[in-house]
Tab-separated table of C-alpha atoms in Angstrom:
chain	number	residue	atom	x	y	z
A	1	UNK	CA	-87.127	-152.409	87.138
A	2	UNK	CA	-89.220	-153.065	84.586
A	3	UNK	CA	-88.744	-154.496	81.275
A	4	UNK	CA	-88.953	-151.359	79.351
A	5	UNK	CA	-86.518	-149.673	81.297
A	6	UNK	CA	-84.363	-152.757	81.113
A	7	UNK	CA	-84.407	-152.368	77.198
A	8	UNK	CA	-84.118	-148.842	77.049
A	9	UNK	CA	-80.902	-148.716	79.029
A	10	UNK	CA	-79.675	-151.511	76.958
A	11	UNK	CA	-80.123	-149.369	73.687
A	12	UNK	CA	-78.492	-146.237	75.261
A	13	UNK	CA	-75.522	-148.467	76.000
A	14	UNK	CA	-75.482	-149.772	72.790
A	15	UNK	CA	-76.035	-146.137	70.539
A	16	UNK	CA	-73.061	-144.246	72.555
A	17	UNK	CA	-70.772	-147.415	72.361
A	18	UNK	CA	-70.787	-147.901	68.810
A	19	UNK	CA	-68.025	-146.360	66.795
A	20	UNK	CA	-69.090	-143.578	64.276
A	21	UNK	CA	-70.156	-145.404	60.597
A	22	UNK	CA	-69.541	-148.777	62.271
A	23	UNK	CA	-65.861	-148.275	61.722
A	24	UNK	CA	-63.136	-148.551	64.575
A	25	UNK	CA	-60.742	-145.752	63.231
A	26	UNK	CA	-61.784	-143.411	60.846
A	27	UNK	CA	-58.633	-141.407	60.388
A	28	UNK	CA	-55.334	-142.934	60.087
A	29	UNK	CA	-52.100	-142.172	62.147
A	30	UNK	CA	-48.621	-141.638	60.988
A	31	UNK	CA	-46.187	-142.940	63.044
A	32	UNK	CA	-43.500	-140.766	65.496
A	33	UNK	CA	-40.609	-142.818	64.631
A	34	UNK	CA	-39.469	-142.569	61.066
A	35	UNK	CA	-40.437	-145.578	58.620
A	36	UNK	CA	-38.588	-146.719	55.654
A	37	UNK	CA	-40.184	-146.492	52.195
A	38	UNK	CA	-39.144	-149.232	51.476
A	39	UNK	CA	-40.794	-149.843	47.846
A	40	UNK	CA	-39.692	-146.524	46.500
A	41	UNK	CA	-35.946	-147.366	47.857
A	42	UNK	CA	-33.445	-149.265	46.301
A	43	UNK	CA	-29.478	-150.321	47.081
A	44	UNK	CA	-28.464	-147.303	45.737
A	45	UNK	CA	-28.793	-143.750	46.757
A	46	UNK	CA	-32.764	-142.392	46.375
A	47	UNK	CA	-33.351	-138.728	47.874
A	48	UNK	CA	-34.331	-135.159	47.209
A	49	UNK	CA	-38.353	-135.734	47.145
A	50	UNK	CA	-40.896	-133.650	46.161
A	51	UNK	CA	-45.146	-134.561	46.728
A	52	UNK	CA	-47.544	-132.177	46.003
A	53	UNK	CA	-50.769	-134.132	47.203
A	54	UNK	CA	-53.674	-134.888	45.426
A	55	UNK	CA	-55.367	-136.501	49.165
A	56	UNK	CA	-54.436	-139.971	49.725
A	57	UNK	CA	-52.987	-140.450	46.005
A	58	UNK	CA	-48.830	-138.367	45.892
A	59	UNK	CA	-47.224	-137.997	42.359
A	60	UNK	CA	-43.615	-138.407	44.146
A	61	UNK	CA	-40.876	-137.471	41.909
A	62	UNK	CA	-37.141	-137.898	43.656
A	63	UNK	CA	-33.690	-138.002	42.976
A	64	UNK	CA	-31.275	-141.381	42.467
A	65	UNK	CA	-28.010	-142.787	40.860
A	66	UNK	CA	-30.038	-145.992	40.586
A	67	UNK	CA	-30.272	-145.952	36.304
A	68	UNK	CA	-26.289	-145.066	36.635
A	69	UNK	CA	-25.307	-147.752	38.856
A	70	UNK	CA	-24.324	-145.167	41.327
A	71	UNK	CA	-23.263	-142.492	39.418
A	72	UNK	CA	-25.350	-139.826	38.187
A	73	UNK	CA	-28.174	-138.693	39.608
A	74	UNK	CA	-31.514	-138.677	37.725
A	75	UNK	CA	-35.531	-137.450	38.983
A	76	UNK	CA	-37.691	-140.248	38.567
A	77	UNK	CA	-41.666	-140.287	39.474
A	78	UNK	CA	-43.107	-142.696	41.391
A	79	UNK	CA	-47.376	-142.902	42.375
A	80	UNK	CA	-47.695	-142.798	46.047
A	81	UNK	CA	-50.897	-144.500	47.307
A	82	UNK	CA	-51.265	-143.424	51.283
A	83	UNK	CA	-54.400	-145.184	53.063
A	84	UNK	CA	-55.015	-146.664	56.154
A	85	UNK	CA	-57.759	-149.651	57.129
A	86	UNK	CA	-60.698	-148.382	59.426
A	87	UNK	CA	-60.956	-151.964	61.328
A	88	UNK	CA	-57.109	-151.710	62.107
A	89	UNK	CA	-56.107	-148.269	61.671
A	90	UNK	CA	-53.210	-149.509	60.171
A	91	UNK	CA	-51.370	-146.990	57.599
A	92	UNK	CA	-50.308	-148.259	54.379
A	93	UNK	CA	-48.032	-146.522	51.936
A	94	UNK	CA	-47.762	-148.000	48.371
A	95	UNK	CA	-45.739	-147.571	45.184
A	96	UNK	CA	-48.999	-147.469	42.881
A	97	UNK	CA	-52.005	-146.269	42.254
A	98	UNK	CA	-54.235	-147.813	44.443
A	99	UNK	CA	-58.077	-146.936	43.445
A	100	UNK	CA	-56.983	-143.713	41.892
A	101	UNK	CA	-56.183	-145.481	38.404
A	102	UNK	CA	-58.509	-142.970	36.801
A	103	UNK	CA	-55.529	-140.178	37.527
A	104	UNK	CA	-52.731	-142.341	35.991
A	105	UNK	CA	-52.927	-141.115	32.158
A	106	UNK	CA	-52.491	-137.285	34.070
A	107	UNK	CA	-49.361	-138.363	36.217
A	108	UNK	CA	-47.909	-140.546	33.965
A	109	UNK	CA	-47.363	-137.239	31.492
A	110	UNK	CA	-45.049	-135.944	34.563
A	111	UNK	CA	-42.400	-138.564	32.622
A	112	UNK	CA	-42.372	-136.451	29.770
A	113	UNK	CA	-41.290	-133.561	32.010
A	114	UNK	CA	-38.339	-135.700	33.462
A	115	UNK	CA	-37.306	-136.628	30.155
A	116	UNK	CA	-36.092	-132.860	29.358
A	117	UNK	CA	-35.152	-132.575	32.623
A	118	UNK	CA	-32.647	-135.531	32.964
A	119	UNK	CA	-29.288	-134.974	31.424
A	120	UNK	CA	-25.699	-136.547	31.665
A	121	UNK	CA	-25.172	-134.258	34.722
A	122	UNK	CA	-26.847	-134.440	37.769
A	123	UNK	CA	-29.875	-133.691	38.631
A	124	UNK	CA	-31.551	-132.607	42.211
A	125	UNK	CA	-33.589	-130.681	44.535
A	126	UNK	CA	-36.968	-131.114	42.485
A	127	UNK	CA	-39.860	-129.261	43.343
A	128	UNK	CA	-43.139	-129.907	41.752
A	129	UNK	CA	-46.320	-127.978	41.431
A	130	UNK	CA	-49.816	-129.270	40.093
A	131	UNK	CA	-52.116	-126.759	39.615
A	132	UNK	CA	-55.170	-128.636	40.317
A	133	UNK	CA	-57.553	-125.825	41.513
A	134	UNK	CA	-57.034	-123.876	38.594
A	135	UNK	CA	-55.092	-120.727	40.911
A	136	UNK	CA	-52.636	-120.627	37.713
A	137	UNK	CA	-53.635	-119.817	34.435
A	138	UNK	CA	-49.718	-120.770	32.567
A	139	UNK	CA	-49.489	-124.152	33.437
A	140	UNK	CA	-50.901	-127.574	34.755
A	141	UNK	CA	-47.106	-128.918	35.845
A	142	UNK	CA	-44.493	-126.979	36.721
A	143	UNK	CA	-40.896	-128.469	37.872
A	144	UNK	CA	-38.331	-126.632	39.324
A	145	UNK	CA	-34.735	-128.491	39.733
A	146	UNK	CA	-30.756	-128.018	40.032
A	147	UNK	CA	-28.311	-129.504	37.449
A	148	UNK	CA	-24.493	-129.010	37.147
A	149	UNK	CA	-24.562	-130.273	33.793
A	150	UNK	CA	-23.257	-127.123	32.155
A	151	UNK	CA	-20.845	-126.880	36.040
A	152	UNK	CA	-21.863	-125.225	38.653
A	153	UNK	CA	-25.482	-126.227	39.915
A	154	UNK	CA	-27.888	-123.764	38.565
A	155	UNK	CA	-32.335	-123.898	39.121
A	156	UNK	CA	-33.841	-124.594	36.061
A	157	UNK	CA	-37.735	-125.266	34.945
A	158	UNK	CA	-40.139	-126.844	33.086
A	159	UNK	CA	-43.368	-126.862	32.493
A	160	UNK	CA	-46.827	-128.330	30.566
A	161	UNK	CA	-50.135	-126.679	29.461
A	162	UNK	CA	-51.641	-129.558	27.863
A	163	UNK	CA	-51.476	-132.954	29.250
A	164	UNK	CA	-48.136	-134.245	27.903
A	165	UNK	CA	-46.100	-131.534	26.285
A	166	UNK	CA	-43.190	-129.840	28.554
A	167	UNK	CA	-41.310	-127.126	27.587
A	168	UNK	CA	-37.767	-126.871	26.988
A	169	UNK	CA	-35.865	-126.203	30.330
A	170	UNK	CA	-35.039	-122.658	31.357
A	171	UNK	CA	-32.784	-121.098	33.442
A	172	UNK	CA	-34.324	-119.292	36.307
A	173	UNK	CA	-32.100	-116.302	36.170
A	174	UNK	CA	-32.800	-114.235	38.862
A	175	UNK	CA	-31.674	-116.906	41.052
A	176	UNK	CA	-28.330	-118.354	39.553
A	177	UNK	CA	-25.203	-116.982	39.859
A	178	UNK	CA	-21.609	-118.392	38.930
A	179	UNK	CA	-21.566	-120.470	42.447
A	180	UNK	CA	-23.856	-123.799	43.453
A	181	UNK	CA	-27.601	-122.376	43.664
A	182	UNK	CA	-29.897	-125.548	44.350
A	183	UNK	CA	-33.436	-126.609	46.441
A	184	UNK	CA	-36.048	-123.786	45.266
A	185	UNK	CA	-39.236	-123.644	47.021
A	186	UNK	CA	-41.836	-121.446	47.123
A	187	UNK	CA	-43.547	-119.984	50.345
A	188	UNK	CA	-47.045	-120.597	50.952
A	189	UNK	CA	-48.769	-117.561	48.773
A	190	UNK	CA	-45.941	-117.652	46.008
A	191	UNK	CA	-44.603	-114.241	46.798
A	192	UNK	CA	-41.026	-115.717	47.524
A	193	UNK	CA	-39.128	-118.263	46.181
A	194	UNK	CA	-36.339	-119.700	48.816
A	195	UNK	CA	-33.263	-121.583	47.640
A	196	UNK	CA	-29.669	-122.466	48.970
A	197	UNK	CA	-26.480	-121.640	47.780
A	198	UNK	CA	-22.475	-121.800	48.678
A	199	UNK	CA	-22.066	-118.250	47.227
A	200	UNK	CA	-20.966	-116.593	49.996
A	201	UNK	CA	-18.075	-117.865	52.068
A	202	UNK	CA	-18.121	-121.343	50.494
A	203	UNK	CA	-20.598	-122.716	52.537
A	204	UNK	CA	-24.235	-122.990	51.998
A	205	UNK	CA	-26.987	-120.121	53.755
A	206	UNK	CA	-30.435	-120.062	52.847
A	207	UNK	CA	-31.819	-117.030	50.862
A	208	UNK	CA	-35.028	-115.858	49.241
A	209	UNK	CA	-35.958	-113.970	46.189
A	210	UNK	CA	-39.332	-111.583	46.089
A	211	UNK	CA	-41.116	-112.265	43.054
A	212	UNK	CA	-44.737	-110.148	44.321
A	213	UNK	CA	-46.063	-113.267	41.993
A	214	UNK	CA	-49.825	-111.442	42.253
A	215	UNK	CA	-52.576	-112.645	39.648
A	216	UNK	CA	-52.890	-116.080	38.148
A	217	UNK	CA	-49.436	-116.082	35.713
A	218	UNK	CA	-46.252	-117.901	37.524
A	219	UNK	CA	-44.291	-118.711	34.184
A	220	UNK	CA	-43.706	-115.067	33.686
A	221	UNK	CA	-42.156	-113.988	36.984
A	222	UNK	CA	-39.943	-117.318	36.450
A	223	UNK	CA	-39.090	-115.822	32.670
A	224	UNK	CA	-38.156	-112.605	34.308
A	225	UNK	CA	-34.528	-111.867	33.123
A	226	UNK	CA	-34.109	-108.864	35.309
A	227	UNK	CA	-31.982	-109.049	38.289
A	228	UNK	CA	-33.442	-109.564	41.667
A	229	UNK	CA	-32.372	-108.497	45.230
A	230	UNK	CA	-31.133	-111.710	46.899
A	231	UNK	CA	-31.501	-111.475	50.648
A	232	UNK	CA	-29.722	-114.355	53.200
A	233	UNK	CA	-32.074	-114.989	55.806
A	234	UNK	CA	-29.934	-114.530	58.902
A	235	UNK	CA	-31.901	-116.127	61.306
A	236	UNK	CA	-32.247	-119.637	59.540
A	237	UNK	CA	-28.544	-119.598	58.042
A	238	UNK	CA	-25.777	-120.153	60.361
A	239	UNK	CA	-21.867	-120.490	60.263
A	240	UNK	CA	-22.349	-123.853	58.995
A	241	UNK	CA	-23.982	-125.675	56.199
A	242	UNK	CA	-27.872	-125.049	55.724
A	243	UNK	CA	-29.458	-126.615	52.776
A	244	UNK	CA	-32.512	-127.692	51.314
A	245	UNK	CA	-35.405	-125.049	52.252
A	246	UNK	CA	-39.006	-126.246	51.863
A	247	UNK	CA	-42.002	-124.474	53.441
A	248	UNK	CA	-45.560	-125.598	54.037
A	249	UNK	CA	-48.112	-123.476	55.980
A	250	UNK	CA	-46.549	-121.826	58.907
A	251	UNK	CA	-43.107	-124.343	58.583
A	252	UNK	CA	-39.910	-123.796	56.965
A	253	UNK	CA	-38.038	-127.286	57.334
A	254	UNK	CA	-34.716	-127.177	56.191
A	255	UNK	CA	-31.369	-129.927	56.712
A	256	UNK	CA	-27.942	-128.248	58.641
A	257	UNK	CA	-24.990	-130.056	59.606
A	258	UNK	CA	-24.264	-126.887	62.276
A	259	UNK	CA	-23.136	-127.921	65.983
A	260	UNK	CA	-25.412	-129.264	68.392
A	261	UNK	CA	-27.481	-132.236	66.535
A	262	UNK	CA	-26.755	-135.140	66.617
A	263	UNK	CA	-24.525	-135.887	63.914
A	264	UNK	CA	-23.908	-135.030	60.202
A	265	UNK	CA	-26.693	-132.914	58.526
A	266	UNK	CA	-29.718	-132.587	60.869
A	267	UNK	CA	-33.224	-131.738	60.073
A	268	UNK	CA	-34.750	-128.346	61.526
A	269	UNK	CA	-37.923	-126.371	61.239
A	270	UNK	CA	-39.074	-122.977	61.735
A	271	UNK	CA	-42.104	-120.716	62.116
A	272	UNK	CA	-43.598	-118.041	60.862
A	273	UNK	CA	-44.786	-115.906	63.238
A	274	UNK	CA	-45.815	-112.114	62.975
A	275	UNK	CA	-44.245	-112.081	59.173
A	276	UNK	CA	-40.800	-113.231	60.540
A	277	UNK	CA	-39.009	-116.808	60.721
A	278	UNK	CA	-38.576	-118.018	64.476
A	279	UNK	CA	-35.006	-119.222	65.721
A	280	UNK	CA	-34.595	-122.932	64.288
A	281	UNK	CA	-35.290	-126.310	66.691
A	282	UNK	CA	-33.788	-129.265	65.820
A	283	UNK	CA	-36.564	-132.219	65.320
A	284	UNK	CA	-35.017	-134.209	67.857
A	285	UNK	CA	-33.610	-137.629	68.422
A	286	UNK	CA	-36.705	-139.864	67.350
A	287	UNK	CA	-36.050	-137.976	63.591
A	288	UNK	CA	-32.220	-137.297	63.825
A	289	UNK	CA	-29.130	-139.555	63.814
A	290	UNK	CA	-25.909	-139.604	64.267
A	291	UNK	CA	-25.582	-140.148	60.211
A	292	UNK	CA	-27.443	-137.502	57.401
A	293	UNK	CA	-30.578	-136.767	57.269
A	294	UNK	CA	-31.491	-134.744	54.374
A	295	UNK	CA	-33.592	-133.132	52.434
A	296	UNK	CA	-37.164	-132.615	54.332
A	297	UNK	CA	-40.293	-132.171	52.802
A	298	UNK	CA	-44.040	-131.718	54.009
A	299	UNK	CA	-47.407	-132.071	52.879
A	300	UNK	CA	-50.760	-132.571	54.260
A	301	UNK	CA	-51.562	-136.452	53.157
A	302	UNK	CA	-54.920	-136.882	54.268
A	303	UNK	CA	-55.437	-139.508	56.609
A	304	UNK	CA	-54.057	-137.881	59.750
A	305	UNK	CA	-56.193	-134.907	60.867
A	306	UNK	CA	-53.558	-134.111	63.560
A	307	UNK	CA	-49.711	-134.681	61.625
A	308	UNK	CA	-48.348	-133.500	58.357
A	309	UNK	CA	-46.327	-136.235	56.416
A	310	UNK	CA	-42.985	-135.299	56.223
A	311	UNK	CA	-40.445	-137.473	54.040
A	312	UNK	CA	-36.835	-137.415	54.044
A	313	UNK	CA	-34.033	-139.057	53.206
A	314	UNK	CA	-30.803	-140.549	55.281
A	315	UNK	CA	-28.237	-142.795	55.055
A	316	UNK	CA	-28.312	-144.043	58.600
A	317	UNK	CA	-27.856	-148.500	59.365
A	318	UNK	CA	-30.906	-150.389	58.306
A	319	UNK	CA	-31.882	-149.564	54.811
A	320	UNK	CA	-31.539	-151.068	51.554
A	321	UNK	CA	-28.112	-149.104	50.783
A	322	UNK	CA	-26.794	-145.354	50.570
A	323	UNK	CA	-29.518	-142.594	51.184
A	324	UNK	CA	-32.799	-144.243	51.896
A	325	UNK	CA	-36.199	-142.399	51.659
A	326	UNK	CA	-38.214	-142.064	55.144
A	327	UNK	CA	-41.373	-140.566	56.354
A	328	UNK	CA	-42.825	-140.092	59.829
A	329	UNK	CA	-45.802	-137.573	61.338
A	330	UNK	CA	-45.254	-134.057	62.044
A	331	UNK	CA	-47.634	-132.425	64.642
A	332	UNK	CA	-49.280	-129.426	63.171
């Protein structure tokens, strides 16, 4: 063989060996086993998330007794930095910024909205929408949460059209009733909003509002003080408790303590398929525990093409105290 051959097969080896960019992973992975958050958590109880995504860079906004000591429960917001390094492919999530600094003065107005929000009550369930491709044409943040500090839970919101200024919190109307209403979510093209409630039978089902929320205005269907048909989805709610609705693309994730998990409240999904919700599956044992897990959320964080992030929260042995806040891969 001659030399040029010799070379030639020696820079074909070398081209189709080399990894694309000169990187060794160019996506991250999120883990199958659920990971502690552990700079977001502290001793005391820290749950009911919500993370729209901006990419890598999460304005994460959850629920904890931590400013009471353990007694009330306030929203706070947290920055949520998710990267991963391409020599290592190890996945790194952060309390902070990271290099997205230049988006802090926007996020950092979200504590103005928690400010009316927070009360001497409690306060859960948030749900947070940032209107950052301009779909909306009433607001830039909108919040939508449960406080009992009038009784009863009832789903409020609030919301900004400039950068800092929130409005006073309203009552959503066509949603409350004189029994625990709590957890709104929207579906994917804003034509529902799903929530839970103990209204019927004292225990908590799942139901959905139509709100036909067509054009670019979302405040006004919110402001709507007519009544609405509330249906109970009967395939997701069950004899049992079933709490905490939140949908992303085809997925309706929701917590349950009914029989056959694995203990306590355990976390289900469903899927949309032909227009109608499929029969629930329980995430299994490497999510569930014999202790709570509880209120699911999911969101598409950037870094793994194949997973969604979801984050949860449960008070099973090994975190820092009470409910803990957790997040693991979900296959598409």
């Amino acid at each position: 063989m001659n030399t040029f051959k010799i070379i030639t097969i020696i820079s074909l080896l070398l081209l189709f060996s080399c990894k694309p960019h000169g990187y060794e992973y160019n996506e991250g992975s999120l883990p199958d086993i659920p990971v502690n958050l552990e700079s977001f958590n502290s001793e005391y109880d820290d749950y009911n998330s919500t993370a729209p995504t901006l990419g890598w860079l999460i304005p994460f906004c959850f629920s904890t007794n931590r400013n009471s000591s353990g007694n009330d429960f306030d929203i706070i917001y947290r920055p949520m930095d998710v990267s991963f390094s391409k020599t290592t492919g190890v996945l790194d999530v952060t309390n902070g910024y990271g290099g997205w600094g230049i988006y802090q003065e926007t996020y950092t107005a979200l504590i103005n909205g928690l400010r009316k929000m927070n009360t001497s009550g409690n306060e859960f369930g948030p749900y947070l929408l940032f209107n950052q491709n301009g779909n909306f044409s009433d607001f830039n943040f909108l919040f939508l949460y449960a406080t009992d500090v009038s009784g009863n839970f009832q789903i409020n919101y609030t919301y900004n059209t400039e950068i800092s200024e929130f409005s006073d919190n309203e009552p959503i109307a066509f949603l409350n009733s004189e029994f625990n209403d709590l957890y709104p979510a929207f579906n994917t093209d804003f034509s529902k909003i799903y929530f839970c409630s103990d209204r019927e039978n004292d225990k908590f089902d799942i139901f959905s509002v139509d709100i036909n929320s067509s054009g670019n205005k979302l405040i006004d269907k919110l402001a709507d003080p007519d009544v609405h048909e509330v249906n109970k989805n009967l395939v997701i709610s069950s004899n049992f408790d079933d709490k905490c609705p939140y949908i992303f693309d085809d997925k309706l994730i929701f917590a349950s303590n009914r029989p056959g998990g694995f203990g306590g409240y355990d976390l289900y999904y469903s899927v949309l398929e032909s227009g109608e919700w499929t029969e629930p599956v329980n995430f299994g044992a490497e999510i569930n525990t014999e202790f709570d897990e509880y209120r699911p959320i999911l969101f598409d964080e950037g870094v793994d093409y194949n997973k969604h992030m979801m984050v949860f929260s449960s008070n099973r042995t090994g975190g820092k105290g009470g409910f803990d806040l957790y997040f693991v891969g979900v296959k598409h």
